[in-house]
Coordinates of C-alpha atoms in Angstrom, one line a residue:
M1 CA -18.9 63.3 -70.7
T2 CA -16.6 62.3 -67.9
D3 CA -14.0 64.8 -66.6
P4 CA -10.7 63.0 -66.9
T5 CA -9.2 65.1 -64.1
V6 CA -11.7 63.7 -61.6
E7 CA -10.3 60.6 -59.8
I8 CA -12.8 57.7 -59.7
P9 CA -12.9 56.2 -56.1
R10 CA -12.1 52.5 -56.0
A11 CA -13.4 49.9 -53.5
M12 CA -10.9 49.2 -50.8
P13 CA -10.1 45.5 -49.9
R14 CA -12.2 44.3 -47.0
A15 CA -10.2 43.7 -43.8
R16 CA -9.9 40.1 -42.9
R17 CA -11.2 39.3 -39.4
R18 CA -8.6 37.7 -37.2
K19 CA -9.1 34.2 -36.0
G20 CA -8.8 34.3 -32.3
V21 CA -7.0 36.9 -30.3
P22 CA -3.2 37.1 -29.6
A23 CA -2.4 35.5 -26.3
S24 CA -0.4 38.5 -25.2
A25 CA -3.1 41.2 -25.8
P26 CA -4.0 43.0 -22.5
G27 CA -7.5 43.9 -21.5
M28 CA -9.1 40.7 -22.7
R29 CA -12.2 39.3 -21.0
A30 CA -11.4 35.9 -19.5
A31 CA -13.6 33.0 -18.4
I32 CA -11.9 30.5 -16.0
Y33 CA -12.9 26.9 -16.2
V34 CA -12.2 24.4 -13.4
R35 CA -12.9 20.7 -13.5
L36 CA -12.3 17.8 -11.1
S37 CA -13.6 14.3 -11.3
R38 CA -13.3 13.5 -7.6
E39 CA -11.8 15.7 -5.0
T40 CA -9.1 13.8 -3.1
E41 CA -5.7 14.6 -1.6
E42 CA -4.0 13.2 -4.7
T43 CA -5.7 15.5 -7.2
T44 CA -5.3 19.1 -8.1
S45 CA -7.8 20.9 -5.9
P46 CA -10.3 23.4 -7.5
E47 CA -8.6 26.1 -5.4
R48 CA -5.2 25.4 -6.9
Q49 CA -6.6 25.3 -10.4
R50 CA -8.4 28.6 -9.9
A51 CA -5.4 30.3 -8.3
A52 CA -3.1 29.3 -11.2
C53 CA -5.6 30.6 -13.8
E54 CA -6.1 33.9 -11.9
Q55 CA -2.3 34.3 -11.7
L56 CA -2.0 33.9 -15.5
C57 CA -4.9 36.4 -16.1
A58 CA -3.2 38.9 -13.7
A59 CA 0.2 38.5 -15.4
R60 CA -1.3 39.2 -18.9
G61 CA -3.7 41.9 -17.8
W62 CA -6.8 40.0 -18.5
R63 CA -10.1 40.8 -16.7
V64 CA -11.8 37.7 -15.2
V65 CA -15.5 37.9 -16.1
V66 CA -16.7 34.5 -14.8
V67 CA -15.5 31.4 -13.1
E68 CA -17.3 28.1 -13.9
E69 CA -16.6 24.8 -12.1
D70 CA -17.5 21.2 -12.8
I71 CA -16.8 19.3 -9.5
D72 CA -17.1 15.5 -9.3
V73 CA -17.8 15.5 -13.1
S74 CA -15.9 13.1 -15.3
G75 CA -14.6 14.7 -18.5
F76 CA -14.2 11.2 -20.0
S77 CA -17.7 9.8 -19.5
R78 CA -19.6 13.1 -19.8
G79 CA -17.8 14.5 -22.9
L80 CA -19.0 18.0 -23.5
E81 CA -22.2 17.5 -21.5
R82 CA -20.8 19.2 -18.4
P83 CA -22.9 22.0 -16.8
G84 CA -20.1 24.4 -16.2
L85 CA -18.6 23.9 -19.6
Q86 CA -22.0 24.3 -21.3
R87 CA -22.5 27.6 -19.4
I88 CA -19.3 29.0 -20.8
L89 CA -19.9 27.8 -24.4
A90 CA -23.4 29.4 -24.2
R91 CA -21.8 32.8 -23.4
L92 CA -18.8 32.9 -25.9
D93 CA -19.8 36.4 -27.1
E94 CA -19.0 37.7 -23.7
F95 CA -15.4 36.4 -23.6
D96 CA -12.1 36.8 -25.5
V97 CA -10.3 33.9 -23.9
I98 CA -11.0 30.7 -21.9
V99 CA -8.4 29.9 -19.3
F100 CA -8.0 26.4 -17.8
F101 CA -5.4 24.7 -15.6
K102 CA -4.3 22.0 -18.1
I103 CA -5.7 20.6 -21.3
D104 CA -6.9 17.5 -19.6
R105 CA -9.1 19.7 -17.3
L106 CA -10.8 21.0 -20.4
A107 CA -11.2 17.7 -22.4
R108 CA -10.2 14.1 -21.8
S109 CA -10.3 13.0 -25.4
T110 CA -8.8 14.4 -28.6
V111 CA -12.2 14.4 -30.3
D112 CA -13.7 16.6 -27.5
F113 CA -10.8 18.9 -27.5
A114 CA -11.0 19.4 -31.3
E115 CA -14.7 20.1 -31.0
I116 CA -14.1 22.7 -28.3
M117 CA -11.4 24.4 -30.5
K118 CA -13.8 24.4 -33.5
I119 CA -16.6 26.0 -31.4
T120 CA -14.3 28.7 -29.9
E121 CA -12.5 29.5 -33.1
A122 CA -15.9 30.2 -34.8
Q123 CA -16.6 32.8 -32.1
S124 CA -13.0 34.2 -32.2
V125 CA -12.4 33.1 -28.6
A126 CA -8.9 32.0 -27.6
L127 CA -7.9 29.1 -25.3
A128 CA -5.1 29.4 -22.8
S129 CA -3.5 26.9 -20.5
A130 CA -2.2 28.1 -17.1
T131 CA 0.5 25.5 -16.9
E132 CA 1.4 24.6 -20.5
P133 CA 3.2 27.0 -22.8
L134 CA 0.8 27.0 -25.7
D135 CA -0.3 29.7 -28.2
L136 CA -3.5 28.4 -29.5
T137 CA -4.0 31.3 -31.9
S138 CA -1.6 29.9 -34.4
S139 CA -1.8 26.8 -36.6
M140 CA 1.4 25.3 -35.1
G141 CA 0.1 26.0 -31.6
R142 CA -3.2 24.3 -32.3
A143 CA -1.4 21.3 -33.7
M144 CA 0.8 21.1 -30.6
A145 CA -2.3 21.4 -28.4
K146 CA -3.9 18.4 -30.2
V147 CA -0.7 16.4 -29.7
I148 CA -0.7 17.2 -26.0
A149 CA -4.4 16.2 -25.9
V150 CA -3.6 12.8 -27.5
F151 CA -1.0 12.1 -24.8
A152 CA -3.5 13.4 -22.1
E153 CA -6.1 10.9 -23.4
L154 CA -3.5 8.1 -23.4
E155 CA -2.5 8.9 -19.8
S156 CA -6.2 8.9 -18.9
D157 CA -6.8 5.5 -20.5
T158 CA -3.7 4.1 -18.8
I159 CA -4.8 5.4 -15.4
G160 CA -8.3 3.9 -16.1
M161 CA -6.8 0.5 -16.9
R162 CA -4.6 0.6 -13.8
V163 CA -7.6 1.5 -11.6
S164 CA -9.8 -1.1 -13.2
G165 CA -7.1 -3.8 -12.7
A166 CA -6.6 -2.8 -9.1
H167 CA -10.3 -2.9 -8.4
E168 CA -10.7 -6.3 -10.0
H169 CA -7.7 -7.6 -7.9
L170 CA -9.4 -6.3 -4.7
R171 CA -12.7 -7.8 -5.6
R172 CA -11.1 -11.1 -6.2
E173 CA -9.7 -10.9 -2.7
G174 CA -13.2 -10.1 -1.4
R175 CA -12.6 -6.4 -0.7
Y176 CA -15.2 -3.7 -1.2
T177 CA -14.1 -1.2 -3.8
G178 CA -16.9 1.4 -3.4
G179 CA -20.0 2.1 -5.4
R180 CA -23.6 1.1 -4.6
V181 CA -23.9 -1.5 -1.9
P182 CA -25.9 -4.5 -3.1
Y183 CA -29.2 -4.9 -1.3
G184 CA -28.9 -7.6 1.4
Y185 CA -25.3 -6.7 2.3
K186 CA -23.5 -4.0 4.3
V187 CA -19.9 -2.6 4.5
V188 CA -17.7 -3.4 7.5
P189 CA -14.0 -3.1 8.2
N190 CA -12.0 -6.0 6.8
P191 CA -11.3 -8.4 9.8
D192 CA -8.3 -9.9 8.0
G193 CA -6.5 -6.7 7.0
A194 CA -6.8 -3.4 5.3
G195 CA -9.8 -2.1 3.5
K196 CA -13.5 -3.0 3.8
V197 CA -15.6 -6.0 2.9
L198 CA -19.2 -6.9 2.3
V199 CA -21.1 -9.1 4.8
V200 CA -24.8 -10.1 4.9
N201 CA -27.2 -7.6 6.3
Q202 CA -29.4 -9.9 8.2
E203 CA -32.4 -7.6 8.3
E204 CA -32.3 -7.0 4.5
A205 CA -31.6 -10.7 3.8
E206 CA -34.8 -11.7 5.7
I207 CA -36.7 -9.2 3.6
I208 CA -35.3 -10.7 0.4
Q209 CA -36.1 -14.3 1.5
A210 CA -39.7 -13.2 2.4
I211 CA -40.0 -11.6 -1.1
V212 CA -38.7 -14.8 -2.8
T213 CA -41.2 -16.9 -0.8
R214 CA -44.1 -14.8 -1.9
V215 CA -42.9 -14.8 -5.6
L216 CA -42.7 -18.6 -5.6
A217 CA -46.2 -18.7 -4.0
K218 CA -47.4 -16.8 -7.1
D219 CA -47.9 -13.4 -5.5
S220 CA -47.7 -10.6 -8.0
L221 CA -44.8 -8.2 -8.0
I222 CA -47.2 -5.2 -7.8
Q223 CA -48.8 -6.5 -4.6
I224 CA -45.4 -7.3 -3.0
A225 CA -44.1 -3.8 -3.9
N226 CA -47.2 -2.1 -2.5
D227 CA -46.9 -4.1 0.7
L228 CA -43.3 -3.2 1.2
T229 CA -44.1 0.5 0.6
K230 CA -47.0 0.4 3.1
A231 CA -44.7 -1.3 5.7
G232 CA -42.2 1.5 5.3
V233 CA -39.4 -0.8 4.2
P234 CA -36.6 1.4 2.6
S235 CA -36.1 0.7 -1.1
P236 CA -32.7 -0.4 -2.4
G237 CA -31.8 3.1 -3.5
H238 CA -33.0 4.9 -0.4
T239 CA -30.7 7.4 1.2
S240 CA -30.7 5.5 4.5
R241 CA -28.7 2.7 2.9
Q242 CA -27.0 4.5 0.0
T243 CA -24.6 7.4 0.9
T244 CA -23.1 8.0 -2.5
G245 CA -24.2 7.7 -6.1
K246 CA -27.8 7.7 -7.4
R247 CA -30.2 7.6 -4.4
S248 CA -33.7 8.6 -3.5
A249 CA -35.5 10.1 -0.5
S250 CA -38.6 8.0 -1.3
K251 CA -39.1 4.6 0.3
K252 CA -41.5 3.5 -2.4
W253 CA -40.9 0.1 -4.1
Y254 CA -41.6 -0.5 -7.8
T255 CA -41.9 -3.7 -9.8
T256 CA -38.8 -2.7 -11.8
S257 CA -36.7 -2.4 -8.6
L258 CA -38.0 -5.7 -7.4
R259 CA -37.2 -7.5 -10.6
S260 CA -33.7 -5.9 -10.7
L261 CA -33.1 -7.1 -7.1
L262 CA -34.4 -10.6 -7.7
T263 CA -32.3 -11.2 -10.9
N264 CA -29.0 -9.9 -9.5
P265 CA -26.5 -12.8 -9.2
Q266 CA -25.0 -11.0 -6.2
L267 CA -27.7 -12.8 -4.2
L268 CA -25.6 -15.9 -4.8
G269 CA -22.5 -14.2 -3.4
Q270 CA -21.0 -13.6 -6.8
V271 CA -18.8 -10.6 -7.6
I272 CA -20.2 -8.4 -10.4
E273 CA -18.1 -6.0 -12.5
D274 CA -19.6 -4.0 -15.4
G275 CA -22.8 -6.0 -15.1
K276 CA -21.2 -9.4 -15.5
P277 CA -19.9 -11.9 -12.9
I278 CA -16.1 -12.0 -12.5
L279 CA -15.0 -15.6 -13.5
R280 CA -12.4 -17.7 -11.8
T281 CA -9.6 -19.4 -13.7
D282 CA -11.8 -22.5 -14.1
G283 CA -14.5 -20.4 -15.8
L284 CA -17.0 -20.5 -12.9
P285 CA -18.3 -17.3 -11.3
L286 CA -16.2 -16.0 -8.4
V287 CA -18.0 -16.3 -5.0
N288 CA -16.2 -14.6 -2.2
R289 CA -19.0 -13.5 0.1
P290 CA -21.8 -15.4 1.9
P291 CA -24.8 -16.0 -0.4
I292 CA -28.3 -14.9 0.5
L293 CA -30.0 -17.6 -1.6
D294 CA -29.0 -21.1 -2.4
M295 CA -28.7 -22.3 -6.0
D296 CA -32.0 -24.3 -6.0
T297 CA -34.0 -21.4 -4.7
W298 CA -32.3 -19.0 -7.2
Q299 CA -33.1 -21.3 -10.2
A300 CA -36.7 -21.7 -9.1
L301 CA -37.0 -17.9 -8.7
Q302 CA -35.5 -17.2 -12.2
D303 CA -37.9 -19.8 -13.7
E304 CA -40.9 -18.1 -12.1
L305 CA -39.8 -14.6 -13.2
T306 CA -39.1 -15.9 -16.8
R307 CA -42.6 -17.4 -16.8
R308 CA -44.1 -14.0 -15.8
A309 CA -42.1 -12.2 -18.4
N310 CA -43.9 -14.2 -21.1
P311 CA -46.5 -11.8 -22.8
G312 CA -49.2 -14.6 -22.6
E313 CA -48.6 -15.0 -18.9
R314 CA -48.8 -11.3 -18.3
R315 CA -52.2 -11.1 -20.1
R316 CA -53.4 -14.1 -18.1
E317 CA -52.4 -12.6 -14.8
A318 CA -54.4 -9.4 -15.6
T319 CA -57.7 -11.2 -16.2
S320 CA -60.5 -12.9 -14.2
L321 CA -60.3 -15.7 -11.7
L322 CA -61.7 -18.5 -14.0
R323 CA -59.9 -17.5 -17.2
G324 CA -58.7 -20.7 -18.8
V325 CA -60.7 -22.8 -16.3
V326 CA -64.3 -22.3 -17.4
H327 CA -65.6 -23.7 -20.8
C328 CA -68.8 -23.9 -22.7
A329 CA -70.5 -27.4 -22.5
L330 CA -71.9 -27.0 -26.0
C331 CA -68.8 -26.2 -28.1
G332 CA -65.9 -26.6 -25.6
F333 CA -64.6 -23.1 -26.2
R334 CA -63.3 -21.0 -23.3
M335 CA -65.6 -18.5 -21.7
Y336 CA -64.5 -14.9 -21.2
T337 CA -65.7 -12.0 -19.0
Y338 CA -67.8 -9.0 -19.9
V339 CA -69.8 -6.5 -17.9
A340 CA -73.5 -6.1 -18.2
G341 CA -75.5 -3.9 -15.9
G342 CA -72.5 -3.2 -13.8
R343 CA -71.9 -6.9 -13.1
T344 CA -69.4 -9.3 -14.4
R345 CA -70.6 -12.3 -16.5
Y346 CA -68.8 -15.1 -18.4
R347 CA -69.9 -15.9 -22.0
C348 CA -68.8 -18.3 -24.7
I349 CA -67.4 -16.8 -27.9
G350 CA -67.5 -20.1 -29.8
R351 CA -70.3 -18.8 -32.1
L352 CA -68.1 -15.9 -33.2
K353 CA -65.0 -18.1 -33.6
K354 CA -66.9 -20.6 -35.8
R355 CA -68.5 -17.9 -37.9
Q356 CA -65.0 -16.4 -38.5
G357 CA -63.7 -19.9 -39.5
G358 CA -66.6 -20.6 -41.8
E359 CA -67.8 -23.6 -39.6
A360 CA -71.3 -24.7 -38.8
I361 CA -72.6 -22.9 -35.8
D362 CA -73.8 -25.2 -33.0
C363 CA -73.5 -22.7 -30.1
Y364 CA -75.6 -19.6 -29.4
G365 CA -73.2 -18.2 -26.9
V366 CA -73.8 -19.5 -23.4
S367 CA -73.7 -16.8 -20.6
I368 CA -73.6 -17.0 -16.8
A369 CA -73.2 -14.7 -13.8
G370 CA -69.6 -14.4 -12.8
Q371 CA -69.7 -13.9 -9.0
G372 CA -72.1 -16.8 -8.3
M373 CA -70.0 -19.2 -10.4
E374 CA -66.7 -18.1 -8.9
D375 CA -68.1 -18.6 -5.4
H376 CA -69.3 -22.1 -6.2
V377 CA -66.0 -23.1 -7.8
E378 CA -64.1 -21.7 -4.8
S379 CA -66.3 -23.6 -2.4
E380 CA -65.8 -26.9 -4.3
F381 CA -62.0 -26.3 -4.5
L382 CA -61.7 -25.7 -0.7
R383 CA -63.9 -28.6 0.1
K384 CA -61.7 -31.0 -1.9
F385 CA -58.2 -29.5 -1.4
G386 CA -58.5 -27.0 1.5
R387 CA -56.9 -29.2 4.1
L388 CA -54.2 -30.7 1.9
P389 CA -50.7 -29.2 2.2
V390 CA -49.2 -27.2 -0.7
V391 CA -45.8 -28.4 -1.9
R392 CA -43.3 -26.8 -4.2
M393 CA -41.5 -28.6 -7.0
V394 CA -37.8 -27.7 -6.9
E395 CA -35.8 -28.6 -10.0
H396 CA -32.2 -29.4 -9.3
A397 CA -29.9 -28.5 -12.2
G398 CA -27.4 -31.1 -11.1
E399 CA -23.6 -30.9 -10.8
N400 CA -21.2 -31.5 -13.6
Y401 CA -17.4 -31.0 -13.2
R402 CA -16.4 -32.7 -16.5
P403 CA -15.6 -29.4 -18.4
Q404 CA -13.4 -28.4 -15.5
I405 CA -11.7 -31.8 -15.4
R406 CA -11.0 -31.5 -19.2
Q407 CA -9.6 -28.0 -18.7
A408 CA -7.3 -29.2 -15.9
E409 CA -6.1 -32.2 -18.0
E410 CA -5.3 -29.8 -20.9
A411 CA -3.4 -27.5 -18.5
L412 CA -1.3 -30.4 -17.3
S413 CA -0.5 -31.4 -20.9
D414 CA 0.5 -27.8 -21.8
L415 CA 2.7 -27.7 -18.7
E416 CA 4.5 -30.8 -19.8
K417 CA 5.0 -29.4 -23.3
D418 CA 6.4 -26.2 -21.8
R419 CA 8.9 -28.2 -19.9
Y420 CA 10.0 -30.9 -22.3
E421 CA 9.1 -29.6 -25.8
R422 CA 9.3 -25.8 -25.6
G423 CA 12.3 -25.8 -23.2
L424 CA 10.9 -23.6 -20.6
F425 CA 11.5 -23.7 -16.8
K426 CA 15.2 -23.2 -17.3
G427 CA 17.7 -22.1 -14.7
A428 CA 18.7 -23.4 -11.2
D429 CA 15.2 -23.2 -9.8
G430 CA 13.3 -24.1 -13.1
A431 CA 12.8 -27.8 -12.1
Q432 CA 11.5 -26.8 -8.7
R433 CA 9.0 -24.3 -10.1
Y434 CA 7.8 -26.9 -12.7
T435 CA 7.3 -29.5 -9.9
V436 CA 5.3 -27.1 -7.8
Q437 CA 3.0 -26.0 -10.6
Y438 CA 2.5 -29.6 -11.7
A439 CA 1.7 -30.7 -8.2
R440 CA -0.9 -28.0 -7.8
L441 CA -2.6 -29.0 -11.1
E442 CA -2.6 -32.6 -10.2
E443 CA -4.1 -31.8 -6.8
R444 CA -6.8 -29.7 -8.5
L445 CA -7.6 -32.5 -11.0
A446 CA -7.9 -35.1 -8.3
E447 CA -10.2 -32.8 -6.3
L448 CA -12.5 -32.3 -9.4
K449 CA -12.6 -36.0 -10.1
E450 CA -13.6 -36.6 -6.5
R451 CA -16.4 -34.1 -6.8
Q452 CA -17.6 -35.6 -10.0
Q453 CA -17.9 -39.0 -8.3
H454 CA -20.2 -37.5 -5.7
A455 CA -21.9 -35.0 -7.9
R456 CA -25.6 -34.5 -7.4
P457 CA -27.7 -35.6 -10.4
A458 CA -30.4 -33.4 -11.9
G459 CA -33.9 -34.0 -10.7
V460 CA -37.0 -32.6 -9.1
E461 CA -37.6 -32.5 -5.4
V462 CA -40.9 -32.0 -3.6
V463 CA -40.5 -29.4 -0.9
P464 CA -43.4 -28.7 1.6
T465 CA -44.3 -25.1 2.0
G466 CA -45.8 -25.6 5.4
K467 CA -49.2 -24.2 4.3
T468 CA -52.5 -25.8 3.3
H469 CA -54.3 -25.0 0.1
A470 CA -56.9 -23.0 2.1
E471 CA -54.1 -20.8 3.7
V472 CA -52.5 -20.1 0.3
W473 CA -55.9 -19.4 -1.3
R474 CA -56.7 -16.9 1.5
D475 CA -53.5 -14.9 1.0
A476 CA -53.3 -15.1 -2.8
D477 CA -54.5 -12.6 -5.4
A478 CA -56.6 -13.5 -8.4
A479 CA -53.6 -14.7 -10.4
G480 CA -52.4 -16.9 -7.5
K481 CA -55.8 -18.4 -7.0
R482 CA -56.1 -19.2 -10.7
D483 CA -52.7 -20.9 -10.6
L484 CA -53.9 -23.0 -7.7
L485 CA -57.0 -24.0 -9.7
L486 CA -55.0 -24.9 -12.8
S487 CA -52.4 -26.8 -10.8
T488 CA -55.2 -29.1 -9.4
G489 CA -56.6 -29.7 -12.8
A490 CA -59.7 -27.6 -12.4
Y491 CA -62.1 -27.7 -15.3
V492 CA -65.6 -26.1 -15.3
E493 CA -68.3 -26.7 -17.9
V494 CA -71.3 -24.4 -18.2
A495 CA -74.5 -25.8 -19.8
P496 CA -77.2 -23.5 -21.3
A497 CA -79.9 -22.2 -19.0
E498 CA -83.2 -24.0 -19.2
K499 CA -85.1 -20.9 -18.0
A500 CA -84.3 -17.3 -17.0
G501 CA -83.9 -16.5 -13.3
K502 CA -82.1 -14.3 -10.8
V503 CA -80.9 -17.3 -8.8
L504 CA -77.9 -19.2 -10.2
D505 CA -78.9 -22.7 -11.3
L506 CA -76.0 -24.8 -10.0
S507 CA -77.1 -27.8 -12.0
R508 CA -75.7 -25.9 -15.1
L509 CA -72.2 -26.3 -13.6
A510 CA -69.9 -29.3 -13.8
V511 CA -66.7 -28.9 -11.8
H512 CA -63.9 -31.4 -12.4
F513 CA -60.5 -31.7 -10.7
G514 CA -57.4 -33.9 -10.9
E515 CA -56.8 -36.3 -13.8
E516 CA -60.3 -35.9 -15.2
G517 CA -60.1 -32.2 -15.3
L518 CA -56.7 -32.3 -17.0
M519 CA -58.0 -34.8 -19.6
R520 CA -61.0 -32.6 -20.4
R521 CA -58.9 -29.5 -20.7
S522 CA -56.5 -31.3 -23.1
A523 CA -59.5 -32.5 -25.2
A524 CA -61.0 -29.1 -25.3
G525 CA -57.7 -27.6 -26.4
K526 CA -57.4 -30.0 -29.3
S527 CA -60.9 -29.4 -30.5
T528 CA -60.6 -25.6 -30.3
A529 CA -57.1 -25.2 -31.6
T530 CA -58.1 -21.8 -33.1
D531 CA -59.1 -20.4 -29.8

């Protein structure tokens, strides 16, 4: 039985934990955060930011535990992925408040600022601005902080647009606006005024032209990259030519850097922004610096690189010398390499192909020694073509100014409508301004029509390389030699061996070139369509 005089203890209500810490509480542990995208005279220096934050901590009796800095780090592009900020967020249990100069130093976007508030609130850590009267421990204070963050983001976007527009204007005038210097060019003072401009770096331009010549001669990018590395030629990103941005202490060349260099339209003197050429008012790429390559060479180079990018071409370049050249005399199928006893041999796989297709088998799989056959074909090729010069077929895209003519005619028509239908060009000087603009457009239209009358038609031009087939053969790798054979119509037939022997029986080989070889390859391709 329970004694009614005894008071039964009741559970007391659990104290609610405070969200954050009052901004006026003394003795708080403070972490100071400083950020600067780029240190210049116009920006608030890290020292000024730190001093303002330390002054706030001293006035409120806060103890500074750590100071973290992110210098030359963009709060807009990096978001929360900033080393200094991440170090603070990883140690929130050691702080009571994070102090920063202004909200835009902590975050450049409303989303990032809201995320930081969410993370710090979960750890009961307050945020304090050294220059903005904000109490981020209250709902109204946090709401006001988000409003300020929105305007800070708007200001950042506005500044970015102004800077971007100013840079584009300078680029259109031919000025250098900073960043990585394109390979083949160098920065010099502007001879016509303020700022700097890009001019051709003759030494690098000669390297580019030598690379292009080798690519058009079918040399592999791997071999070219290895030769440049062995010669000690600085790579495009080497510190000797790049003083800012991403750079490397290694002079090593790679196929990726070669391909990136050779596909960059800046070799034509074009101005690139955000990876795309800046266009003129007539829609053509803006060219305001001397080109390193002419248009015909550029187009031939891009065609060759596109050919190599084809998966079938990549497989072909990685195989043997006579791949696609040598065929079985019995069934007409191509012959492929295999290794037996440490030596390379060619054999026909027509027997396997026909078995898979359910056809009658008329071939037992002809096989022949690889080295001996390749030596014989090489000898025949040099005997027939060695002294003949090698030429390069250059395809001209032709010139067509008709779209620009149509655009100029439409502009004239619109100008007339502005004057006589829409009632523009009013005022005392309206007629004069209209006359000047109309005269400029008429002059532009006449110039375009004159160019169209003398426009170069599309076609193919035979350009001598200055080398013989023997010289090109000597310097080429396996892929280049195979291309030479295919370009001369080489077609090799291998007959079955009448008897076994260590010495190659050359009577088994029938080597064809020119028109006959091309016809035989075409016929073999039709009869072995499944190959």
